[in-house]
Amino acid sequence: MPQETKKPKILVVDDEQVHRYMLTTLFSEWDWDSAEADDGRTAVAAVEEGPYDAVLMDVRMTTMDGMEALREIHAINPAIPVIIMTAYSSVDSAVAAIKQGAHDYLTKPLDFDRLRETLEVAMGHRRQSEAPSVSGEPFGEDDRIIGASESMQNLWDMILHVAPTEATVLITGESGTGKELIASALHYKSHRAEGPFIKVNCAALTESLLESELFGHEKGAFTGADRRREGRFVQAEGGTLFLDEIGETSPAMQAKLLRVLQEHELQRVGGQETLSVDVRILTATNRDLEKEVEQGNFREDLFYRLNVVVLDVPALRERKGDIPLLSEYFFKSFAEKNNRQVAGITPECMDVLGRYPWPGNVRELENAIERGVILMRGEYLDISGLPLTIQRWADKNAPEETAEPATLKEAEKALILKTLDETGGNRSEAARRLQITRKTLLNKLKSYEEQGR
């Protein structure tokens, strides 16, 4: 994961000065650096001269439009993400831009929250292609953690910090967030990586079966025990044992687990021999264990043994900026797995994926994309390829046409008044500099007067 904290630098390309001013002002508020270009040709020259983390470019410009500039920019630097913006919203232009290599597509007036999410994901995607990162670093077999959001980068930083230690780690988060993936990362980034990684779902077994599964049993310990069996603790010797859904264990099982954590010893079911074990224990739960302790459902002493380091995996709805990365990753993976010749996900479909609340988190997204890839008939996955529950949600939650954001209006007003001051109140000259008609300028000034300027 990158450790640098340098400011992002964005190249803003738009032939309207008002929009360039608004965006560069906004980036300054975000503590980002930016530069301007008023046409595609100037943008291409700027990319040749200096490094940029992303390019935000209008598609319609008089001198070299956005599509042509996009091709030339990627010829110079194919790694730089280009986000196309336009007031002319259509599927055709969106698909054309993405097919030519645009990272994403936004419509004016811009939603500033989505703009920031899109840029952060784009810059994270670039880091992924240039260096090992949260979103691209494999840590065991085919497993990957996907995420360029700040919350996931912080989580990855904690994983790298904690993995080399022997600390017991409690992984918390809703079902489907990827807690097992985090446990796997902790194992494969530790000095125990060459040892076994054993997983046990505590919620899937009855108490008696779980005891036998974890500690093993002697021959004749119970009906059907026709031979000795080593438990998961012994099988994980020298490696890591991951106990998923630890909050579902009974008080009796909690007492037995506490002994192993304290003394690193255990006995098989029906046996007298004490076995020493060298195992790192990782646990996970979707419950609030502190509340379970208060209610008497979970042992306080075990809780504090498990609670040495807590890693909380955010819900997918809390890191929506990662949805495009996850969707693209799953889309490509399932297309390859199922031998499908596909091109991508339509902007409309990606918009729905980005807005849907995902109660089942990453697991639900993965299943939705897998279904879509298997059933899709054309080159692009569109809304009709999503599960019916998501389609119905999209029908009921179509985005409303929003008015121009207040921040844009304020930025536009500030620029107009500043230009009038610079021209000594000459409205014709101000309109020329602003690249708008005199009539448009007069109408805007009239509206400012009505608002009390």
XYZ file of C-alpha atoms in Angstrom:
453
model
C 0.000 0.000 0.000
C 1.384 3.442 -0.870
C 2.615 5.402 2.120
C 2.972 8.774 0.424
C 0.775 11.636 1.508
C 1.440 14.017 -1.378
C -1.519 15.986 -2.671
C -3.331 14.640 -5.720
C -2.921 16.779 -8.847
C -5.842 17.005 -11.279
C -5.827 18.489 -14.788
C -9.162 20.241 -15.466
C -9.994 20.511 -19.181
C -13.033 22.596 -20.162
C -13.563 25.414 -22.650
C -15.816 27.269 -20.192
C -13.865 29.402 -17.737
C -16.692 29.324 -15.190
C -16.487 25.547 -14.925
C -12.693 25.528 -14.718
C -12.775 28.140 -11.968
C -15.474 26.237 -10.065
C -13.554 22.955 -10.205
C -10.124 24.331 -9.341
C -11.683 26.232 -6.418
C -13.376 23.040 -5.258
C -10.139 21.051 -5.464
C -8.376 23.737 -3.467
C -11.019 23.324 -0.748
C -10.254 19.591 -0.753
C -6.538 20.422 -0.389
C -5.781 19.028 -3.856
C -3.563 20.610 -6.505
C -4.926 21.315 -9.974
C -4.085 22.872 -13.319
C -6.286 24.132 -16.171
C -6.515 23.639 -19.921
C -9.137 25.340 -22.090
C -9.079 22.827 -24.963
C -7.945 19.317 -25.837
C -4.726 20.366 -27.533
C -3.576 22.330 -24.477
C -4.472 19.337 -22.293
C -2.335 16.983 -24.383
C 0.608 19.390 -24.105
C 0.109 19.638 -20.328
C 0.163 15.842 -19.934
C 3.395 15.698 -21.958
C 5.045 18.267 -19.677
C 4.093 17.193 -16.174
C 2.698 14.346 -14.082
C -0.993 14.354 -13.174
C -2.898 11.883 -11.037
C -6.066 12.247 -13.125
C -7.604 14.270 -15.948
C -11.160 15.643 -15.688
C -12.188 16.620 -19.211
C -15.286 17.952 -20.976
C -16.282 15.965 -24.059
C -17.485 18.926 -26.175
C -14.808 21.533 -26.944
C -14.165 23.669 -30.001
C -10.442 22.953 -30.451
C -9.830 19.185 -30.289
C -12.766 17.615 -28.476
C -12.537 15.328 -25.483
C -12.634 12.078 -27.465
C -9.656 13.024 -29.623
C -7.753 14.395 -26.631
C -8.491 11.166 -24.723
C -6.824 9.099 -27.456
C -3.735 11.331 -27.540
C -3.411 11.473 -23.741
C -3.474 7.679 -23.511
C -0.925 7.453 -26.312
C 1.386 9.558 -24.113
C 0.527 7.936 -20.774
C -1.903 4.977 -20.828
C -1.874 4.765 -17.009
C -3.386 8.195 -16.386
C -7.135 7.972 -15.626
C -9.342 10.289 -17.676
C -12.859 11.117 -16.470
C -15.134 12.495 -19.172
C -17.844 15.022 -18.246
C -20.589 16.349 -20.449
C -23.951 18.052 -20.404
C -25.004 15.829 -23.297
C -25.974 12.676 -21.433
C -26.414 9.643 -23.665
C -25.585 5.971 -23.549
C -23.782 6.142 -26.885
C -21.315 8.846 -25.887
C -20.721 7.221 -22.497
C -20.008 3.827 -24.024
C -17.813 5.407 -26.709
C -15.729 7.215 -24.085
C -15.314 4.122 -21.940
C -14.472 1.958 -24.980
C -11.736 4.436 -25.861
C -10.255 4.079 -22.389
C -11.989 6.684 -20.215
C -12.024 5.619 -16.581
C -15.538 6.937 -15.966
C -18.202 9.305 -17.213
C -19.993 12.128 -15.352
C -22.833 14.421 -16.403
C -23.239 18.122 -15.705
C -24.303 19.629 -13.401
C -21.792 17.659 -11.369
C -22.657 15.954 -8.112
C -19.601 16.921 -6.044
C -19.788 13.881 -3.741
C -19.834 11.557 -6.729
C -17.096 13.590 -8.422
C -14.816 13.117 -5.428
C -15.633 9.407 -5.166
C -14.946 8.933 -8.871
C -11.601 10.740 -8.737
C -10.483 8.899 -5.596
C -11.335 5.551 -7.166
C -9.579 6.552 -10.406
C -6.417 7.576 -8.574
C -6.519 4.384 -6.504
C -6.949 2.391 -9.723
C -3.852 4.070 -11.151
C -1.822 3.263 -8.031
C -2.987 -0.326 -8.433
C -1.518 -0.506 -11.950
C 1.749 1.194 -10.998
C 2.580 -0.392 -7.632
C 1.297 -2.967 -5.136
C -1.792 -1.595 -3.398
C -4.853 -2.513 -1.428
C -6.834 -3.141 -4.552
C -4.333 -5.295 -6.384
C -2.001 -7.126 -4.028
C -2.480 -10.896 -3.899
C -1.747 -12.549 -0.570
C -2.750 -16.164 -0.899
C -3.845 -18.291 -3.832
C -6.378 -16.199 -5.820
C -7.545 -13.983 -2.962
C -7.419 -10.221 -3.296
C -8.602 -7.297 -1.259
C -10.227 -4.758 -3.548
C -10.535 -1.170 -2.407
C -9.063 2.264 -3.019
C -11.245 4.090 -0.479
C -9.632 5.671 2.563
C -11.330 3.209 4.933
C -9.982 0.188 3.041
C -6.501 1.666 2.705
C -6.471 2.289 6.468
C -7.597 -1.298 7.025
C -4.851 -2.604 4.731
C -2.304 -0.501 6.588
C -3.453 -2.099 9.860
C -3.245 -5.583 8.321
C 0.368 -5.012 7.253
C 1.193 -3.582 10.690
C -0.448 -6.364 12.714
C 0.186 -9.412 10.499
C 3.866 -9.972 11.473
C 2.975 -10.027 15.195
C 1.472 -12.839 17.279
C -1.453 -10.673 18.416
C -4.897 -12.237 18.600
C -7.119 -10.307 16.191
C -10.902 -9.868 16.337
C -12.374 -9.029 12.922
C -15.772 -7.343 13.070
C -18.251 -6.381 10.390
C -21.572 -7.243 8.802
C -22.151 -10.517 6.969
C -20.699 -10.460 3.474
C -18.103 -7.736 4.080
C -15.131 -10.082 3.604
C -13.983 -10.908 7.136
C -12.563 -14.260 6.036
C -10.555 -12.451 3.361
C -9.045 -10.199 6.041
C -8.134 -13.234 8.156
C -6.494 -14.820 5.120
C -4.479 -11.648 4.511
C -3.301 -11.591 8.136
C -2.091 -15.181 7.783
C -0.370 -14.862 4.404
C 1.367 -11.624 5.421
C 2.715 -13.191 8.644
C 5.780 -15.326 9.369
C 3.320 -18.243 9.643
C 2.445 -17.977 5.939
C 4.153 -21.305 5.150
C 2.067 -23.015 7.825
C -1.578 -24.110 7.505
C -4.506 -21.691 7.477
C -7.482 -23.535 8.968
C -11.015 -22.081 8.941
C -13.900 -23.124 11.191
C -17.414 -21.648 11.102
C -18.573 -21.857 14.714
C -22.195 -21.151 13.743
C -22.397 -24.132 11.386
C -21.886 -26.852 14.031
C -23.674 -27.975 17.174
C -21.764 -27.585 20.445
C -20.720 -31.256 20.604
C -19.644 -31.342 16.969
C -17.751 -28.057 17.337
C -15.865 -29.391 20.357
C -14.809 -32.494 18.435
C -13.981 -30.414 15.361
C -11.703 -28.064 17.295
C -10.090 -30.346 19.884
C -10.302 -33.759 18.212
C -11.428 -36.952 19.954
C -10.190 -40.306 21.155
C -11.461 -43.610 19.825
C -14.701 -44.497 21.619
C -15.237 -40.975 22.982
C -18.806 -41.073 21.642
C -21.011 -43.185 19.399
C -19.412 -43.398 15.979
C -15.911 -42.396 17.151
C -14.240 -45.524 15.732
C -10.757 -43.982 15.666
C -8.742 -41.117 17.066
C -9.105 -37.833 15.210
C -6.920 -34.753 15.534
C -8.789 -31.477 15.893
C -8.359 -28.227 14.035
C -6.046 -26.755 16.676
C -3.533 -29.566 16.126
C -4.007 -29.445 12.346
C -3.186 -25.712 12.443
C 0.109 -26.286 14.298
C 2.652 -23.671 13.234
C -0.007 -21.742 11.361
C -3.267 -19.889 11.934
C -6.723 -20.988 13.097
C -9.578 -18.714 12.036
C -12.746 -19.032 14.132
C -15.579 -17.377 12.226
C -18.778 -16.329 14.043
C -17.137 -16.679 17.459
C -20.141 -14.901 18.981
C -22.302 -17.980 18.325
C -20.372 -20.250 20.734
C -21.885 -21.491 24.001
C -20.558 -20.501 27.465
C -19.071 -24.004 27.887
C -17.225 -23.755 24.572
C -16.048 -20.249 25.452
C -14.449 -21.622 28.639
C -12.555 -24.277 26.652
C -11.351 -21.696 24.125
C -10.185 -19.434 26.936
C -7.976 -22.220 28.294
C -6.283 -22.699 24.925
C -5.677 -18.962 24.603
C -4.240 -18.702 28.115
C -2.231 -21.913 28.363
C -1.745 -22.991 24.723
C -2.864 -26.454 25.790
C -5.861 -28.715 25.130
C -7.201 -32.229 25.535
C -9.017 -34.317 22.944
C -12.638 -35.177 23.685
C -12.586 -38.359 25.783
C -8.838 -38.119 26.367
C -6.508 -37.428 29.294
C -3.370 -36.414 27.394
C -2.567 -32.696 27.435
C -1.336 -31.393 24.095
C 0.653 -28.195 23.590
C -0.213 -26.186 20.498
C 1.570 -23.387 18.652
C -1.256 -21.656 16.813
C -2.206 -18.055 16.152
C -5.923 -17.489 16.667
C -7.968 -15.066 14.590
C -11.682 -14.626 15.224
C -14.566 -12.865 13.505
C -18.118 -11.886 14.364
C -21.023 -9.866 13.028
C -22.308 -9.374 16.581
C -21.551 -6.569 19.034
C -19.516 -8.631 21.512
C -19.368 -5.821 24.075
C -23.153 -5.834 24.197
C -23.133 -9.641 24.368
C -20.818 -9.402 27.395
C -23.139 -6.883 29.074
C -26.102 -9.195 28.478
C -24.233 -12.206 29.881
C -24.089 -14.075 26.574
C -20.314 -13.904 26.143
C -17.543 -14.358 28.705
C -15.862 -11.096 29.627
C -12.447 -12.734 30.182
C -12.559 -14.373 26.748
C -13.683 -11.119 25.161
C -10.610 -9.296 26.468
C -8.373 -12.140 25.279
C -9.817 -11.868 21.775
C -10.050 -8.082 21.744
C -6.285 -7.394 21.666
C -6.522 -5.910 18.159
C -9.856 -5.176 16.468
C -10.146 -4.758 12.698
C -13.537 -3.462 11.601
C -14.443 -4.181 7.975
C -16.687 -1.400 6.611
C -20.006 -2.215 4.997
C -20.057 -1.766 1.222
C -22.561 1.108 1.519
C -19.918 2.947 3.603
C -17.306 2.713 0.824
C -19.346 3.172 -2.312
C -16.345 4.600 -4.134
C -14.959 1.042 -4.245
C -18.000 -0.373 -6.054
C -16.671 0.348 -9.598
C -13.355 -1.359 -8.758
C -15.095 -4.368 -7.228
C -17.590 -4.581 -10.083
C -14.866 -4.465 -12.733
C -12.804 -7.058 -10.864
C -15.725 -9.488 -10.500
C -16.873 -8.821 -14.073
C -13.485 -9.676 -15.569
C -12.994 -12.671 -13.268
C -16.363 -14.254 -14.047
C -16.081 -13.471 -17.761
C -12.750 -15.312 -17.871
C -14.043 -18.170 -15.709
C -17.106 -18.648 -17.932
C -15.318 -18.050 -21.262
C -17.477 -15.053 -22.100
C -16.350 -12.496 -24.697
C -17.529 -9.268 -23.078
C -16.625 -5.573 -23.176
C -17.782 -3.999 -19.924
C -20.554 -2.619 -17.733
C -22.775 0.179 -19.072
C -22.674 3.539 -17.241
C -26.386 3.207 -16.362
C -25.784 -0.200 -14.816
C -22.726 1.073 -12.929
C -24.807 3.991 -11.658
C -27.376 1.560 -10.199
C -24.613 -0.582 -8.692
C -23.176 2.557 -7.092
C -26.492 3.699 -5.595
C -27.923 0.364 -4.419
C -27.524 -0.076 -0.605
C -26.129 -3.663 -0.767
C -27.536 -5.176 2.442
C -25.577 -8.344 1.617
C -22.390 -6.312 1.093
C -19.562 -7.532 -1.170
C -20.942 -11.076 -1.297
C -24.228 -9.785 -2.738
C -22.388 -7.639 -5.309
C -20.228 -10.590 -6.336
C -23.283 -12.814 -6.788
C -25.095 -10.106 -8.792
C -22.153 -9.659 -11.180
C -21.674 -13.424 -11.579
C -25.357 -13.837 -12.465
C -25.146 -10.934 -14.912
C -22.084 -12.311 -16.705
C -23.626 -15.771 -17.067
C -26.968 -14.487 -18.402
C -25.856 -11.481 -20.497
C -26.439 -11.758 -24.250
C -24.508 -8.781 -25.593
C -21.080 -7.269 -24.994
C -22.177 -5.032 -22.127
C -23.794 -5.824 -18.793
C -26.793 -3.525 -18.423
C -29.494 -3.067 -15.785
C -31.606 -5.868 -17.272
C -28.827 -8.314 -16.370
C -29.028 -7.523 -12.648
C -31.149 -9.557 -10.190
C -34.851 -8.619 -10.137
C -34.618 -7.297 -6.571
C -32.030 -4.742 -7.702
C -33.982 -3.884 -10.864
C -37.130 -3.238 -8.803
C -35.132 -1.109 -6.379
C -33.709 0.890 -9.311
C -37.227 1.499 -10.698
C -38.405 2.839 -7.342
C -35.265 4.878 -6.666
C -34.487 6.559 -9.971
C -32.327 9.660 -9.359
C -34.247 12.909 -9.529
C -33.101 15.703 -11.789
C -31.172 17.926 -9.443
C -30.702 21.642 -9.636
C -27.255 23.077 -10.124
C -25.324 22.590 -6.863
C -25.161 25.615 -4.613
C -21.384 25.492 -4.642
C -21.340 25.830 -8.430
C -23.701 28.814 -8.293
C -21.579 30.468 -5.626
C -18.374 29.850 -7.589
C -19.964 31.206 -10.770
C -21.233 34.299 -8.956
C -17.819 34.938 -7.391
C -16.109 34.702 -10.790
C -18.634 37.017 -12.480
C -18.355 39.681 -9.778
C -14.558 39.390 -9.758
C -14.446 39.815 -13.554
C -16.734 42.864 -13.358
C -14.412 44.426 -10.791
C -11.403 43.742 -13.020
C -13.118 45.380 -16.011
C -14.253 48.401 -14.029
C -17.900 47.413 -14.427
C -17.693 47.073 -18.225
C -20.326 44.409 -18.818
C -19.509 43.782 -22.468
C -15.826 43.204 -21.675
C -16.717 41.034 -18.677
C -19.025 38.890 -20.840
C -16.258 38.501 -23.432
C -13.744 37.364 -20.803
C -16.280 34.986 -19.288
C -17.095 33.581 -22.740
C -20.835 34.153 -22.279
C -23.256 36.492 -24.055
C -23.943 39.968 -22.665
C -27.615 39.006 -22.301
C -26.692 35.976 -20.177
C -24.500 38.166 -17.988
C -27.292 40.727 -17.507
C -29.759 37.992 -16.575
C -27.372 36.607 -13.985
C -26.727 40.060 -12.508
C -30.470 40.635 -12.310
C -30.911 37.374 -10.394
C -28.150 38.420 -7.964
C -29.947 41.721 -7.334
C -33.196 39.880 -6.623
C -31.333 37.699 -4.118
C -29.957 40.817 -2.436
C -26.498 40.384 -3.973
